[in-house]
Coordinates of C-alpha atoms in Angstrom, one line a residue:
Chain A
M1 CA 106.4 58.6 81.4
S2 CA 103.4 58.6 79.0
T3 CA 100.8 61.3 79.1
P4 CA 97.9 59.1 80.3
V5 CA 100.0 57.9 83.2
I6 CA 100.8 61.5 84.2
I7 CA 97.1 62.4 84.0
A8 CA 96.1 59.4 86.1
I9 CA 98.7 60.4 88.7
V10 CA 97.5 64.0 88.8
I11 CA 93.8 62.9 89.1
G12 CA 94.8 60.4 91.8
I13 CA 96.6 63.2 93.8
I14 CA 93.5 65.5 93.4
L15 CA 91.2 62.7 94.6
V16 CA 93.4 62.0 97.6
L17 CA 93.6 65.7 98.5
M18 CA 89.8 66.0 98.2
Y19 CA 89.2 62.9 100.3
N20 CA 91.6 64.1 103.0
S21 CA 90.2 67.6 103.1
L22 CA 86.7 66.2 103.6
V23 CA 87.8 63.8 106.3
S24 CA 89.7 66.6 108.1
K25 CA 86.6 68.9 108.0
K26 CA 84.4 66.1 109.4
N27 CA 86.9 65.4 112.1
Q28 CA 87.2 69.1 113.0
V29 CA 83.4 69.2 113.5
E30 CA 83.5 66.1 115.7
N31 CA 86.4 67.3 117.6
I32 CA 84.8 70.7 118.4
F33 CA 81.5 69.0 119.2
A34 CA 83.3 66.9 121.8
S35 CA 84.5 70.1 123.5
I36 CA 80.9 71.5 123.5
D37 CA 79.8 68.2 125.0
T38 CA 82.2 68.5 127.9
Q39 CA 81.1 72.1 128.6
L40 CA 77.4 71.1 128.3
K41 CA 78.0 68.4 130.8
K42 CA 79.7 70.8 133.2
R43 CA 76.6 73.0 132.9
Y44 CA 74.2 70.1 133.5
D45 CA 76.2 69.2 136.6
L46 CA 75.6 72.7 138.0
I47 CA 71.8 72.6 137.5
P48 CA 70.8 70.4 140.5
N49 CA 72.7 72.8 142.8
L50 CA 71.2 75.8 141.3
V51 CA 67.6 74.4 141.5
A52 CA 68.2 73.4 145.1
S53 CA 69.6 76.8 146.1
V54 CA 67.0 79.0 144.5
G55 CA 64.0 76.6 144.7
K56 CA 63.1 77.6 148.3
Y57 CA 62.7 81.2 147.3
M58 CA 61.3 81.1 143.8
E59 CA 57.6 80.4 144.2
H60 CA 56.5 81.9 141.0
E61 CA 59.1 80.3 138.9
K62 CA 58.5 76.7 140.0
S63 CA 57.5 75.7 136.4
I64 CA 60.8 77.0 134.9
L65 CA 62.8 75.1 137.6
Q66 CA 60.9 71.9 136.9
E67 CA 61.4 72.4 133.2
V68 CA 65.1 72.9 133.6
T69 CA 65.4 69.7 135.7
K70 CA 63.4 67.8 133.1
L71 CA 65.6 69.0 130.3
R72 CA 68.7 68.0 132.3
A73 CA 67.3 64.5 132.8
E74 CA 66.6 64.3 129.1
A75 CA 70.1 65.5 128.2
N76 CA 71.7 62.9 130.5
K77 CA 70.0 60.0 128.8
P78 CA 72.5 57.7 127.0
N79 CA 72.8 57.6 123.2
I80 CA 71.2 60.9 122.6
S81 CA 71.8 62.2 119.1
D82 CA 73.9 65.3 118.3
E83 CA 70.8 67.0 116.8
N84 CA 68.9 66.4 120.0
K85 CA 71.8 67.8 122.1
I86 CA 71.7 71.0 120.0
H87 CA 68.0 71.4 120.5
L88 CA 68.2 70.7 124.2
D89 CA 71.0 73.2 124.6
A90 CA 68.9 76.0 123.1
K91 CA 66.0 75.2 125.5
V92 CA 68.4 75.0 128.6
T93 CA 70.0 78.2 127.6
S94 CA 66.7 80.0 127.5
A95 CA 65.4 78.4 130.7
L96 CA 68.6 79.2 132.6
G97 CA 68.4 82.8 131.3
S98 CA 64.9 83.1 132.7
I99 CA 66.0 81.8 136.1
M100 CA 68.9 84.2 136.2
V101 CA 66.7 87.2 135.3
A102 CA 64.2 86.1 138.0
V103 CA 66.9 85.9 140.7
E104 CA 67.0 89.7 140.3
N105 CA 63.7 90.0 142.0
Y106 CA 64.8 88.2 145.2
P107 CA 67.2 90.2 147.3
E108 CA 67.9 87.2 149.6
L109 CA 69.2 85.3 146.6
K110 CA 71.4 88.1 145.4
A111 CA 73.0 88.2 148.8
N112 CA 73.5 84.4 149.0
T113 CA 77.1 83.5 148.5
N114 CA 76.3 80.0 147.3
V115 CA 74.0 81.4 144.6
M116 CA 76.7 84.0 143.7
H117 CA 79.2 81.3 143.3
L118 CA 76.9 79.3 141.2
Q119 CA 76.2 82.3 139.0
H120 CA 79.8 82.8 138.5
S121 CA 80.5 79.2 137.6
L122 CA 77.5 79.2 135.3
N123 CA 78.6 82.3 133.6
E124 CA 82.1 80.9 133.0
V125 CA 80.6 77.8 131.5
E126 CA 78.2 79.9 129.4
E127 CA 81.1 81.8 128.0
Q128 CA 83.0 78.6 127.2
I129 CA 79.9 77.1 125.6
S130 CA 79.3 80.3 123.6
A131 CA 82.9 80.2 122.3
A132 CA 82.6 76.5 121.5
R133 CA 79.3 77.0 119.7
R134 CA 80.8 79.7 117.5
A135 CA 83.8 77.5 116.7
Y136 CA 81.5 74.5 116.0
N137 CA 79.3 76.6 113.7
Q138 CA 82.3 77.7 111.7
A139 CA 83.6 74.1 111.4
V140 CA 80.1 73.0 110.3
T141 CA 79.9 75.8 107.7
D142 CA 83.2 74.8 106.3
Y143 CA 82.1 71.2 106.2
N144 CA 78.7 71.9 104.7
N145 CA 80.3 74.2 102.1
A146 CA 82.7 71.4 101.1
I147 CA 80.0 68.8 100.7
E148 CA 77.8 71.1 98.6
M149 CA 80.4 72.8 96.5
I150 CA 81.9 71.5 93.2
P151 CA 84.0 69.3 93.0
T152 CA 84.1 68.0 96.6
N153 CA 80.3 67.4 96.5
F154 CA 80.8 64.3 94.2
M155 CA 83.4 62.8 96.6
A156 CA 81.2 63.7 99.6
S157 CA 78.1 62.0 98.2
A158 CA 80.3 58.9 97.4
M159 CA 81.4 58.9 101.0
S160 CA 77.7 59.5 102.1
Y161 CA 78.5 62.6 104.0
T162 CA 75.4 64.7 104.8
R163 CA 74.8 68.2 106.0
K164 CA 75.2 68.9 109.7
E165 CA 73.1 71.2 111.7
V166 CA 74.5 74.4 113.3
F167 CA 73.8 75.7 116.8
E168 CA 71.5 78.6 116.9
I169 CA 73.2 81.3 118.8
P170 CA 70.6 83.4 120.7
D171 CA 70.5 87.0 119.7
T172 CA 71.3 88.0 123.3
Q173 CA 74.7 86.2 122.9
R174 CA 75.4 87.8 119.6
E175 CA 75.2 91.1 121.3
N176 CA 77.2 89.6 124.1
V177 CA 74.7 90.2 126.8
N178 CA 75.4 87.2 128.8
V179 CA 74.0 85.9 132.1
K180 CA 76.6 87.8 134.1
E181 CA 75.9 91.1 132.5
L182 CA 72.1 90.6 133.0
F183 CA 72.9 90.3 136.6
N184 CA 75.2 93.2 137.0
S185 CA 73.1 95.7 135.1
Chain B
M1 CA 91.4 109.2 132.7
K2 CA 91.8 112.8 131.3
S3 CA 90.2 113.5 128.0
V4 CA 92.1 114.6 124.9
S5 CA 90.6 118.1 125.2
E6 CA 91.6 118.4 128.9
L7 CA 95.1 117.3 128.0
T8 CA 95.2 119.9 125.2
D9 CA 94.1 122.6 127.7
F10 CA 96.9 121.4 130.0
Y11 CA 99.4 121.5 127.2
Y12 CA 98.6 125.1 126.2
K13 CA 97.7 126.6 129.6
K14 CA 99.9 124.9 132.2
L15 CA 102.9 124.2 130.0
H16 CA 102.8 127.6 128.3
P17 CA 105.8 129.3 130.0
T18 CA 107.9 126.1 129.4
L19 CA 106.7 125.9 125.8
K20 CA 107.7 129.5 125.2
D21 CA 111.2 129.0 126.5
L22 CA 111.5 125.8 124.5
E23 CA 110.3 127.5 121.4
Q24 CA 113.1 130.0 121.7
D25 CA 115.6 127.1 122.1
R26 CA 114.1 125.4 119.1
K27 CA 114.5 128.4 116.9
K28 CA 118.2 128.7 118.0
V29 CA 118.8 125.0 117.4
K30 CA 117.1 125.2 114.0
K31 CA 119.3 128.1 113.0
R32 CA 122.4 126.2 114.1
V33 CA 121.3 123.0 112.3
I34 CA 120.7 124.9 109.1
T35 CA 124.0 126.8 109.3
I36 CA 126.1 123.7 110.1
G37 CA 124.1 121.7 107.5
V38 CA 124.9 124.1 104.8
I39 CA 128.7 124.2 105.7
Y40 CA 128.8 120.4 106.0
T41 CA 127.1 120.0 102.6
L42 CA 129.5 122.5 101.0
I43 CA 132.6 120.8 102.3
A44 CA 131.2 117.4 101.3
A45 CA 130.4 118.7 97.8
L46 CA 133.8 120.3 97.4
L47 CA 135.5 117.0 98.5
F48 CA 133.3 115.0 96.2
F49 CA 133.9 117.1 93.1
S50 CA 137.7 117.4 93.7
L51 CA 137.9 113.6 94.0
F52 CA 135.3 112.8 91.4
E53 CA 137.6 111.7 88.6
Y54 CA 139.2 109.0 90.9
M55 CA 135.8 107.6 91.9
N56 CA 134.0 104.5 90.7
I57 CA 130.2 104.0 91.1
E58 CA 130.7 101.9 94.3
F59 CA 132.7 104.6 95.9
I60 CA 130.1 107.2 95.0
I61 CA 127.3 105.2 96.6
F62 CA 129.6 104.6 99.6
S63 CA 130.3 108.4 100.0
L64 CA 126.6 109.3 99.7
V65 CA 125.7 106.8 102.4
G66 CA 128.5 108.1 104.5
Y67 CA 127.3 111.7 104.0
V68 CA 123.8 110.8 105.1
A69 CA 125.0 108.7 108.1
L70 CA 127.5 111.3 109.4
G71 CA 124.9 114.1 108.8
G72 CA 122.4 112.1 111.0
I73 CA 125.0 111.7 113.8
V74 CA 125.8 115.4 113.7
Y75 CA 122.1 116.3 113.6
R76 CA 121.3 114.1 116.6
F77 CA 124.3 115.6 118.5
L78 CA 123.1 119.2 117.7
I79 CA 119.5 118.6 118.9
S80 CA 120.3 116.3 121.8
D81 CA 120.0 119.0 124.5
Y82 CA 116.8 120.3 123.0
R83 CA 115.4 116.8 122.7
N84 CA 116.1 116.0 126.3
H85 CA 114.5 119.2 127.5
F86 CA 111.5 118.6 125.4
K87 CA 111.0 115.1 126.8
E88 CA 111.5 116.2 130.4
K89 CA 109.5 119.4 130.1
V90 CA 106.7 118.4 127.8
I91 CA 106.3 114.7 127.5
R92 CA 106.9 113.9 131.2
P93 CA 104.3 116.4 132.5
L94 CA 101.8 115.2 129.9
I95 CA 102.2 111.6 131.0
E96 CA 102.0 112.6 134.7
E97 CA 98.9 114.6 134.0
I98 CA 97.2 111.6 132.6
D99 CA 98.0 109.7 135.7
N100 CA 100.6 110.6 138.3
S101 CA 101.3 106.9 139.1
F102 CA 103.0 106.6 135.6
R103 CA 106.7 106.3 135.5
Y104 CA 108.4 107.7 132.4
I105 CA 111.9 106.7 131.4
P106 CA 112.9 108.3 128.1
D107 CA 115.9 106.1 127.4
L108 CA 114.5 102.7 128.0
H109 CA 112.1 100.6 126.0
V110 CA 110.0 97.4 126.3
A111 CA 112.4 94.4 126.6
S112 CA 112.9 92.4 123.5
E113 CA 111.7 89.2 125.4
Y114 CA 108.2 90.7 125.5
F115 CA 108.4 91.6 121.9
N116 CA 109.3 88.0 121.0
R117 CA 106.8 86.5 123.4
S118 CA 104.0 88.4 121.7
F119 CA 104.4 86.2 118.6
L120 CA 103.3 89.1 116.5
F121 CA 106.5 89.5 114.5
P122 CA 109.5 87.3 113.7
S123 CA 112.4 87.7 116.1
P124 CA 114.5 90.7 115.3
D125 CA 118.3 90.8 114.8
R126 CA 118.5 94.4 115.9
Y127 CA 116.1 95.9 118.5
S128 CA 115.9 99.4 119.9
G129 CA 113.4 101.9 121.3
N130 CA 112.8 104.6 123.8
D131 CA 110.2 106.5 125.8
L132 CA 109.2 103.7 128.2
V133 CA 106.0 104.4 130.2
K134 CA 105.0 102.0 133.0
G135 CA 102.1 102.2 135.4
K136 CA 98.7 101.1 136.5
I137 CA 95.4 102.4 135.2
D138 CA 92.3 101.4 137.1
G139 CA 94.3 98.6 138.7
V140 CA 95.5 97.2 135.4
D141 CA 99.3 97.0 134.7
L142 CA 100.3 98.8 131.5
T143 CA 103.7 99.2 129.9
F144 CA 104.5 100.8 126.5
S145 CA 107.3 102.3 124.5
D146 CA 108.5 103.1 121.1
V147 CA 110.1 100.1 119.5
H148 CA 112.1 99.5 116.3
A149 CA 112.7 95.9 115.4
E150 CA 114.9 95.1 112.4
K151 CA 116.0 92.1 110.4
E152 CA 119.6 91.7 109.2
H153 CA 120.4 90.9 105.6
R154 CA 123.8 90.0 104.1
D155 CA 124.6 90.4 100.4
S156 CA 126.9 88.1 98.4
K157 CA 129.9 90.2 99.5
G158 CA 129.0 89.8 103.2
R159 CA 127.9 93.4 103.6
R160 CA 125.2 93.9 106.2
S161 CA 122.0 95.8 105.8
Y162 CA 118.8 96.0 107.9
S163 CA 115.1 96.1 107.0
T164 CA 112.4 97.1 109.4
I165 CA 110.1 94.4 110.9
F166 CA 108.2 96.8 113.0
K167 CA 108.4 100.4 114.0
G168 CA 105.9 102.0 116.3
L169 CA 104.2 101.7 119.7
F170 CA 104.4 98.4 121.6
I171 CA 102.0 98.0 124.4
I172 CA 101.7 95.2 127.0
S173 CA 98.8 95.0 129.4
D174 CA 97.8 92.5 132.0
F175 CA 94.5 90.8 132.3
H176 CA 92.9 88.6 134.7
K177 CA 93.0 85.3 132.9
N178 CA 95.6 82.8 132.0
F179 CA 95.4 81.4 128.5
N180 CA 96.8 78.1 127.5
G181 CA 97.2 78.8 123.8
K182 CA 98.1 81.8 121.8
T183 CA 95.8 83.9 119.7
V184 CA 97.1 86.4 117.2
V185 CA 95.2 89.2 115.5
L186 CA 96.9 90.8 112.5
P187 CA 95.9 93.4 109.9
D188 CA 94.3 91.6 106.9
T189 CA 96.8 92.5 104.3
A190 CA 96.3 89.4 102.1
Q191 CA 92.6 89.9 101.6
S192 CA 92.9 93.7 101.1
T193 CA 95.8 93.2 98.6
F194 CA 94.7 90.2 96.7
G195 CA 91.0 90.2 97.0
D196 CA 88.7 87.7 98.8
L197 CA 89.4 84.6 96.8
V198 CA 93.3 84.6 96.6
G199 CA 93.5 86.4 100.0
S200 CA 91.5 83.7 101.7
F201 CA 93.6 81.0 100.2
L202 CA 96.8 82.8 101.3
Q203 CA 95.5 83.2 104.8
A204 CA 94.5 79.6 105.1
N205 CA 97.9 78.5 103.9
N206 CA 100.1 80.9 105.8
F207 CA 103.2 78.8 106.4
S208 CA 105.1 81.5 108.2
R209 CA 102.5 81.5 111.1
S210 CA 102.2 78.9 113.7
G211 CA 98.6 78.1 114.6
D212 CA 95.5 77.7 112.4
L213 CA 93.5 80.3 110.7
V214 CA 90.5 81.2 112.9
K215 CA 87.6 82.6 110.9
M216 CA 85.6 85.0 113.0
D217 CA 81.8 85.5 112.7
S218 CA 81.9 89.2 112.3
P219 CA 82.1 90.4 108.7
E220 CA 83.6 93.8 109.6
F221 CA 86.2 92.3 111.8
E222 CA 87.1 89.7 109.2
K223 CA 87.5 92.5 106.6
E224 CA 90.1 94.3 108.8
F225 CA 91.9 91.5 110.5
V226 CA 93.0 87.9 110.2
V227 CA 93.2 85.7 113.3
Y228 CA 95.5 82.8 113.9
G229 CA 95.3 80.6 117.0
S230 CA 96.4 77.4 118.5
D231 CA 92.9 76.7 119.9
Q232 CA 89.8 77.4 117.9
I233 CA 87.6 77.6 120.9
E234 CA 89.9 79.7 123.1
A235 CA 90.3 82.2 120.3
R236 CA 86.6 82.7 120.3
Y237 CA 86.4 82.7 124.0
I238 CA 88.8 85.7 124.0
L239 CA 87.4 87.4 120.9
T240 CA 83.8 87.9 121.9
H241 CA 81.7 90.1 119.7
T242 CA 82.2 92.9 122.1
L243 CA 85.9 92.6 122.1
M244 CA 86.0 92.4 118.3
E245 CA 84.0 95.6 118.2
K246 CA 86.4 97.3 120.6
I247 CA 89.5 96.3 118.6
L248 CA 87.8 97.6 115.4
H249 CA 87.0 100.8 117.2
Y250 CA 90.6 101.1 118.4
R251 CA 91.9 100.5 114.9
K252 CA 89.7 103.3 113.6
H253 CA 90.8 105.6 116.3
S254 CA 94.5 105.0 115.8
G255 CA 94.3 105.2 112.0
H256 CA 97.4 102.9 111.8
P257 CA 97.7 99.2 111.4
V258 CA 97.0 97.4 114.7
Y259 CA 98.4 94.0 115.8
V260 CA 97.1 92.2 118.9
S261 CA 98.0 89.0 120.6
F262 CA 96.9 87.2 123.7
R263 CA 99.3 84.9 125.5
G264 CA 99.8 83.8 129.1
R265 CA 98.4 86.6 131.2
N266 CA 99.0 89.4 128.8
I267 CA 97.6 91.2 125.9
Y268 CA 100.2 92.6 123.5
M269 CA 99.4 95.4 121.1
A270 CA 101.6 96.9 118.4
I271 CA 100.6 100.0 116.5
E272 CA 102.6 100.7 113.4
Y273 CA 103.6 104.3 113.0
N274 CA 106.8 103.8 111.0
K275 CA 108.4 106.6 112.9
D276 CA 109.9 107.4 116.2
L277 CA 107.1 108.8 118.4
F278 CA 107.4 111.6 121.0
E279 CA 110.4 113.1 119.2
P280 CA 110.5 116.8 118.8
S281 CA 110.8 118.2 115.2
I282 CA 113.0 121.3 115.2
F283 CA 111.4 122.4 111.9
N284 CA 107.9 122.6 113.4
S285 CA 106.8 125.0 116.1
L286 CA 105.8 123.5 119.5
L287 CA 103.0 126.0 119.5
D288 CA 101.6 124.4 116.4
Y289 CA 98.2 122.9 117.3
K290 CA 98.6 119.8 115.0
I291 CA 102.0 118.9 116.4
A292 CA 100.8 119.2 120.0
M293 CA 97.7 117.1 119.2
E294 CA 99.8 114.3 117.7
Y295 CA 101.7 113.9 120.9
I296 CA 98.6 114.0 123.1
K297 CA 96.5 111.8 120.9
T298 CA 99.2 109.1 120.7
L299 CA 99.7 109.2 124.5
H300 CA 96.0 109.1 125.1
L301 CA 95.5 106.2 122.7
S302 CA 98.2 104.1 124.3
I303 CA 97.0 104.6 127.8
G304 CA 93.4 104.5 126.7
I305 CA 93.8 100.9 125.6
V306 CA 92.8 99.8 129.1
E307 CA 89.7 101.8 128.9
E308 CA 88.9 100.9 125.4
L309 CA 89.2 97.2 126.1
K310 CA 87.6 97.6 129.5
L311 CA 90.2 95.3 131.0
N312 CA 89.5 96.8 134.4
Q313 CA 85.9 95.5 134.3
K314 CA 87.4 92.0 134.2
L315 CA 86.1 91.2 130.8
W316 CA 87.5 87.8 131.4
S317 CA 86.6 86.3 134.8
K318 CA 89.4 85.8 137.2
H319 CA 88.7 82.2 138.0
G320 CA 88.6 79.1 135.9

């Protein structure tokens, strides 16, 4: 086999490997995002119950409850973009956190089994979302690195791959102070 | 759980009469071992030199191996009574002092099925161990023992030899969550040996491990450990920032390589000591502070795993 043919084959193999690696990174991001989506949906499904259970008691927090209901309605709209989902998630996390902290001030709520059960389910979903967010951010970092680093960046621009946004993980979750711990403290 | 200093107090104060008796025994055994050792070596040397001219290199190696092996058997036989007394009179009371619900069985070990189920090491061809401890601490089941797992090799002439896969403490603890996948945390030897660039490449392309590399978002943890898992999200669900910190802390405390895996309902931990633990050395005094501390610290560390990882606080919720 002549040298130019060998060089062409080697270049061909490198190009295929680069292409496959980019596609697999993109798919990994999409795959993990789908898991987050499922968990976010689970959390959105819990919100009406939570608002109904605590709404009667929480006079001073009416605005947060309305806010969370509004955010839920927005998140449930069809064809919402991934970026929007990420932004809504941050807002919902913060609003739910505030509600959970507020529950502390209402002894009737703390004793209510329905609220306790909701807290537990919400906490479980929060933990799952938190894990999925961390996995997503890692996948996005790998993907973003690949589309910006030489030599895969040339291939990525030919494939019109663009940077993806990461989830901002609240500081409280970095320290692992989650809703449940806020409750039990 | 009792603190290390409380246990050290117990060792010196409550066990003192026993330790004094045992120390007398130890001195006698040591004398006997040295005397028999010298006689044994002299006879072996005499035989060796009288037959030297008829020997080839293979026979010399064979006789040296035989000398060491037979010496080992004789040594074990000579110290066996002392060893049993030591385990019954020192190790057992120490374990019971930590928690009287613990059962101590000196001759048993963690079953090999658990060792294999942990997915921490390849399946061994030869498996042994001793000093099994079983019990509950703060309502969490805990089992541990010394374990020695070996792989068999055969050379071109069909001769068998063994190399160690793992030697040290193997701990199994229950927790309140059932995991679908498997998550394995190993000491990061690739990165510490080959540096960041080559090490990362080797980690990402580790063909001997099932599961994918899971990069964790804690630089200190990443420096010490490498994680493989069948589920990227579940691995992060288990390894929260708090748990990563606790494992790091445990690694620092033990001062030895630590392996952890999560499978089914259990957490498996292996701490590599490369020696048989809780065995008395006849050449060191039982009243030596360092020796005593080593027994106590190891016991404390193995039982303290529950406290360290706070399994009893149901780090993972029971439902879901």
